[in-house]
Amino acid sequence: MIIEVKDVQEGYVKSETHNHVTTIEFFHPQGNSLPGKILADLAHEIVYAGNDKTVNVIVIRSAGTGAFCGGASFDELATIKTEAEGKQFFSGFANVINAMRKCPKLIIARIHGKCVGGGVGLAAAADYAIAVEGAEVKLSELTVGIGPFVVGPAIERKTGLSGFTQLAIDASHWRNGDWARRKGLFAELHPTLESMEESIQRLTHTLSHSNPDAIAELKKEFWKGTEHWDQLLMERAAISGKLILSEHSKQALKKIFDARAKAKA
Amino acid sequence: MIIEVKDVQEGYVKSETHNHVTTIEFFHPQGNSLPGKILADLAHEIVYAGNDKTVNVIVIRSAGTGAFCGGASFDELATIKTEAEGKQFFSGFANVINAMRKCPKLIIARIHGKCVGGGVGLAAAADYAIAVEGAEVKLSELTVGIGPFVVGPAIERKTGLSGFTQLAIDASHWRNGDWARRKGLFAELHPTLESMEESIQRLTHTLSHSNPDAIAELKKEFWKGTEHWDQLLMERAAISGKLILSEHSKQALKKIFDARAKAKA
Amino acid sequence: MIIEVKDVQEGYVKSETHNHVTTIEFFHPQGNSLPGKILADLAHEIVYAGNDKTVNVIVIRSAGTGAFCGGASFDELATIKTEAEGKQFFSGFANVINAMRKCPKLIIARIHGKCVGGGVGLAAAADYAIAVEGAEVKLSELTVGIGPFVVGPAIERKTGLSGFTQLAIDASHWRNGDWARRKGLFAELHPTLESMEESIQRLTHTLSHSNPDAIAELKKEFWKGTEHWDQLLMERAAISGKLILSEHSKQALKKIFDARAKAKA
């Protein structure tokens, strides 16, 4: 994969296909927290690989050795001025989840580090998430005056209601990888990066040689009952988009930026 | 909280609000098993706190160091003579669960001891249950010729079908707190009372300072799909209310009262 | 139970009733993998015991000390020539699951060994599965070019979506009994056969003395929302019945038979 200076500064989404396996990698310098541009590119690449008849399996991963995904970009959150802009921003994660949901291939997520907010949603929307120890999860939305409304349905679908409510209510609390595995968010949790890579290698190899018609039918079965999510997740984006304009959210974002500025000084 | 002699003899429900946190405490001298009067008062206090704009979080707890809640009062069960009286009695737990469900605030349950029957339902209907080791759970309904029909939907919602069916079928078997935590009935299980209190303190403090609009939206999301429970739980109360008149139930209650009389003698 | 030479060669289904407990035992010499004839007999015996007013509890078990159930018979799979024949074959497991679902008695499964494919479906469709260590589970359908479409709804109902998708996607991987217990597929997992038998004995004794009206109502509650399965599982049988004619399936079956022939030589 060719990475340019601009990519390192502004983030990127890149795809590569080898042996019928497409790997989609995203990156953003601020702890893989995602602005609307990256989310749109990510959704686009998923749709593209889903339509490519030569592709049998998709792996979603992120770059770096830090967080897998820090959720929504605070920088962009802070620029939202109207409910319409708010809905527009939060529809970014909705579009990615819906792309994953409607993709006729199985999607494996490679979770090499922490997941926050929308990042937990990406792990949940994958058909099979393979993680390594240290991959903790947190839904911090309530601490910034909003809630995990867009990603909620994807998370609840995997963890059941109790796992989701625990994450959403105790919003400042990290749950470890073992918790995520026990709740069904991660299908596998590995002690080392090597063991995680080996498992991804093995599974993608097997799936790329499996009957694609059977896989397309499986994918349909796995996601049955979610046909209304195109609309549902947009309604959810509107809720978050309205709440982010609240005084609570403004104060919370101000605190985060003040802390950041202080850390830099 | 002021407790009078009458309270100690007949049981009570009391509420207190400090720093936007309302604590609702119930008590009954017979192991916190609940007659219709206490259930009605409990439902009433939940509705009241839910409507109070100065309240941000609700904690439900019970008094004493024994059981958190022993379920339905056997004394009152034994007085039921008609199906209508039966439905009326079992609607007591239905009304409490529906009040918890429709309350726009998050409800934390403080589970300091064992939960039986309806008591498991209270833990399940809370949005976040914090328990201490020793808080075992049992659905003993089948042993008295009935079933956990009223509380079933609340329990299944949290534990999934398998947890609920295990409890309902093996009705004389206590499952320990760790089982309840793993099944999602308890969000947290603490080794000591102190650690449980500390966690409740921390979480109520955080939630009382969170965006109430975000919390109200979260509560709606958590309970979506249960809009029919006002009717459903009443239908369930009618099923239990009919079964309690069976010969099986009469014999089972007689055995319990004989054993009690023998223990007193 | 009287077992004849013919039974040992062609497999059998036999029922016995003692003290209101009906035990239904199936057997097939090829690792308890099931041809259409055995599946039809199994469904028939379940319906029969369900209608018998003297029966209070049903135990489903298989004979031998090997696998509990190896799933569909490969010998019979290999004979399928048309989509109609395919649907017909796969409707065998659908009929058994639907018989278990509609049976008004509680069904306990005694899982003494490994479960593959349809065998996992039988464990899942039981109301209460009691297993012994060594009872591993695998959904190997994808490795033969099809998918666990018929048994999927029964498995997902017990394990939630995440457990089911993990099994279906990583189709060559055995998950151990503890995994199955944690995911809710097994209600109990015992260290020894003796301890498993003792638990089955205790539970069947208790249930056979419980209020049958309460049990019939419980059974209805446990299976609410599955009223469309008569049709759904047939649609699923048609999907598998079509996929089994694919080139992928033909190659996979050929490999299995070649390996078998080599092992015999």
PDB file of N, CA and C in Angstrom, chain B residues 223-254:
ATOM      1  N   TRP B 223     -35.851   0.584  25.511  1.00  0.00           N
ATOM      2  CA  TRP B 223     -37.140  -0.099  25.692  1.00  0.00           C
ATOM      3  C   TRP B 223     -37.988  -0.157  24.418  1.00  0.00           C
ATOM      4  N   LYS B 224     -37.403   0.205  23.287  1.00  0.00           N
ATOM      5  CA  LYS B 224     -38.162   0.140  22.030  1.00  0.00           C
ATOM      6  C   LYS B 224     -38.636  -1.308  21.815  1.00  0.00           C
ATOM      7  N   GLY B 225     -39.799  -1.448  21.240  1.00  0.00           N
ATOM      8  CA  GLY B 225     -40.326  -2.796  20.994  1.00  0.00           C
ATOM      9  C   GLY B 225     -41.099  -3.368  22.168  1.00  0.00           C
ATOM     10  N   THR B 226     -41.237  -2.615  23.248  1.00  0.00           N
ATOM     11  CA  THR B 226     -41.986  -3.126  24.410  1.00  0.00           C
ATOM     12  C   THR B 226     -43.272  -2.332  24.630  1.00  0.00           C
ATOM     13  N   GLU B 227     -43.670  -1.586  23.603  1.00  0.00           N
ATOM     14  CA  GLU B 227     -44.821  -0.699  23.749  1.00  0.00           C
ATOM     15  C   GLU B 227     -46.101  -1.463  24.080  1.00  0.00           C
ATOM     16  N   HIS B 228     -46.119  -2.768  23.774  1.00  0.00           N
ATOM     17  CA  HIS B 228     -47.328  -3.564  24.014  1.00  0.00           C
ATOM     18  C   HIS B 228     -47.341  -4.202  25.405  1.00  0.00           C
ATOM     19  N   TRP B 229     -46.380  -3.889  26.238  1.00  0.00           N
ATOM     20  CA  TRP B 229     -46.280  -4.580  27.528  1.00  0.00           C
ATOM     21  C   TRP B 229     -47.401  -4.215  28.502  1.00  0.00           C
ATOM     22  N   ASP B 230     -47.988  -3.024  28.383  1.00  0.00           N
ATOM     23  CA  ASP B 230     -49.123  -2.709  29.255  1.00  0.00           C
ATOM     24  C   ASP B 230     -50.162  -3.811  29.133  1.00  0.00           C
ATOM     25  N   GLN B 231     -50.421  -4.213  27.888  1.00  0.00           N
ATOM     26  CA  GLN B 231     -51.417  -5.257  27.653  1.00  0.00           C
ATOM     27  C   GLN B 231     -50.828  -6.647  27.908  1.00  0.00           C
ATOM     28  N   LEU B 232     -49.626  -6.880  27.380  1.00  0.00           N
ATOM     29  CA  LEU B 232     -49.011  -8.208  27.488  1.00  0.00           C
ATOM     30  C   LEU B 232     -48.895  -8.669  28.936  1.00  0.00           C
ATOM     31  N   LEU B 233     -48.383  -7.802  29.794  1.00  0.00           N
ATOM     32  CA  LEU B 233     -48.159  -8.242  31.178  1.00  0.00           C
ATOM     33  C   LEU B 233     -49.470  -8.494  31.918  1.00  0.00           C
ATOM     34  N   MET B 234     -50.545  -7.806  31.480  1.00  0.00           N
ATOM     35  CA  MET B 234     -51.859  -8.081  32.081  1.00  0.00           C
ATOM     36  C   MET B 234     -52.376  -9.455  31.632  1.00  0.00           C
ATOM     37  N   GLU B 235     -52.143  -9.787  30.365  1.00  0.00           N
ATOM     38  CA  GLU B 235     -52.509 -11.126  29.887  1.00  0.00           C
ATOM     39  C   GLU B 235     -51.734 -12.193  30.673  1.00  0.00           C
ATOM     40  N   ARG B 236     -50.471 -11.885  30.928  1.00  0.00           N
ATOM     41  CA  ARG B 236     -49.639 -12.819  31.696  1.00  0.00           C
ATOM     42  C   ARG B 236     -50.149 -12.940  33.134  1.00  0.00           C
ATOM     43  N   ALA B 237     -50.585 -11.823  33.707  1.00  0.00           N
ATOM     44  CA  ALA B 237     -51.116 -11.856  35.073  1.00  0.00           C
ATOM     45  C   ALA B 237     -52.357 -12.746  35.131  1.00  0.00           C
ATOM     46  N   ALA B 238     -53.143 -12.719  34.057  1.00  0.00           N
ATOM     47  CA  ALA B 238     -54.351 -13.551  34.016  1.00  0.00           C
ATOM     48  C   ALA B 238     -53.987 -15.038  33.981  1.00  0.00           C
ATOM     49  N   ILE B 239     -52.913 -15.389  33.271  1.00  0.00           N
ATOM     50  CA  ILE B 239     -52.487 -16.797  33.213  1.00  0.00           C
ATOM     51  C   ILE B 239     -52.082 -17.273  34.615  1.00  0.00           C
ATOM     52  N   SER B 240     -51.241 -16.507  35.291  1.00  0.00           N
ATOM     53  CA  SER B 240     -50.824 -16.888  36.644  1.00  0.00           C
ATOM     54  C   SER B 240     -52.021 -16.899  37.594  1.00  0.00           C
ATOM     55  N   GLY B 241     -52.894 -15.921  37.398  1.00  0.00           N
ATOM     56  CA  GLY B 241     -54.066 -15.807  38.271  1.00  0.00           C
ATOM     57  C   GLY B 241     -55.001 -16.996  38.161  1.00  0.00           C
ATOM     58  N   LYS B 242     -55.008 -17.643  37.015  1.00  0.00           N
ATOM     59  CA  LYS B 242     -55.835 -18.844  36.815  1.00  0.00           C
ATOM     60  C   LYS B 242     -55.116 -20.079  37.374  1.00  0.00           C
ATOM     61  N   LEU B 243     -53.820 -20.184  37.088  1.00  0.00           N
ATOM     62  CA  LEU B 243     -53.056 -21.367  37.512  1.00  0.00           C
ATOM     63  C   LEU B 243     -52.970 -21.472  39.034  1.00  0.00           C
ATOM     64  N   ILE B 244     -52.968 -20.327  39.732  1.00  0.00           N
ATOM     65  CA  ILE B 244     -52.805 -20.354  41.197  1.00  0.00           C
ATOM     66  C   ILE B 244     -54.006 -21.017  41.882  1.00  0.00           C
ATOM     67  N   LEU B 245     -55.119 -21.149  41.129  1.00  0.00           N
ATOM     68  CA  LEU B 245     -56.298 -21.821  41.685  1.00  0.00           C
ATOM     69  C   LEU B 245     -56.241 -23.338  41.506  1.00  0.00           C
ATOM     70  N   SER B 246     -55.219 -23.836  40.825  1.00  0.00           N
ATOM     71  CA  SER B 246     -55.107 -25.277  40.538  1.00  0.00           C
ATOM     72  C   SER B 246     -54.834 -26.084  41.806  1.00  0.00           C
ATOM     73  N   GLU B 247     -55.135 -27.375  41.710  1.00  0.00           N
ATOM     74  CA  GLU B 247     -54.895 -28.286  42.834  1.00  0.00           C
ATOM     75  C   GLU B 247     -53.391 -28.314  43.163  1.00  0.00           C
ATOM     76  N   HIS B 248     -52.549 -28.314  42.106  1.00  0.00           N
ATOM     77  CA  HIS B 248     -51.102 -28.284  42.303  1.00  0.00           C
ATOM     78  C   HIS B 248     -50.680 -27.117  43.201  1.00  0.00           C
ATOM     79  N   SER B 249     -51.225 -25.937  42.902  1.00  0.00           N
ATOM     80  CA  SER B 249     -50.837 -24.746  43.673  1.00  0.00           C
ATOM     81  C   SER B 249     -51.345 -24.844  45.105  1.00  0.00           C
ATOM     82  N   LYS B 250     -52.559 -25.298  45.253  1.00  0.00           N
ATOM     83  CA  LYS B 250     -53.119 -25.414  46.615  1.00  0.00           C
ATOM     84  C   LYS B 250     -52.262 -26.326  47.473  1.00  0.00           C
ATOM     85  N   GLN B 251     -51.900 -27.475  46.903  1.00  0.00           N
ATOM     86  CA  GLN B 251     -51.064 -28.433  47.645  1.00  0.00           C
ATOM     87  C   GLN B 251     -49.701 -27.831  47.976  1.00  0.00           C
ATOM     88  N   ALA B 252     -49.121 -27.143  46.998  1.00  0.00           N
ATOM     89  CA  ALA B 252     -47.786 -26.575  47.202  1.00  0.00           C
ATOM     90  C   ALA B 252     -47.807 -25.506  48.293  1.00  0.00           C
ATOM     91  N   LEU B 253     -48.833 -24.649  48.272  1.00  0.00           N
ATOM     92  CA  LEU B 253     -48.933 -23.602  49.295  1.00  0.00           C
ATOM     93  C   LEU B 253     -49.180 -24.219  50.677  1.00  0.00           C
ATOM     94  N   LYS B 254     -50.010 -25.268  50.713  1.00  0.00           N
ATOM     95  CA  LYS B 254     -50.288 -25.942  51.988  1.00  0.00           C
ATOM     96  C   LYS B 254     -48.987 -26.472  52.599  1.00  0.00           C
TER      97      LYS B 254
END
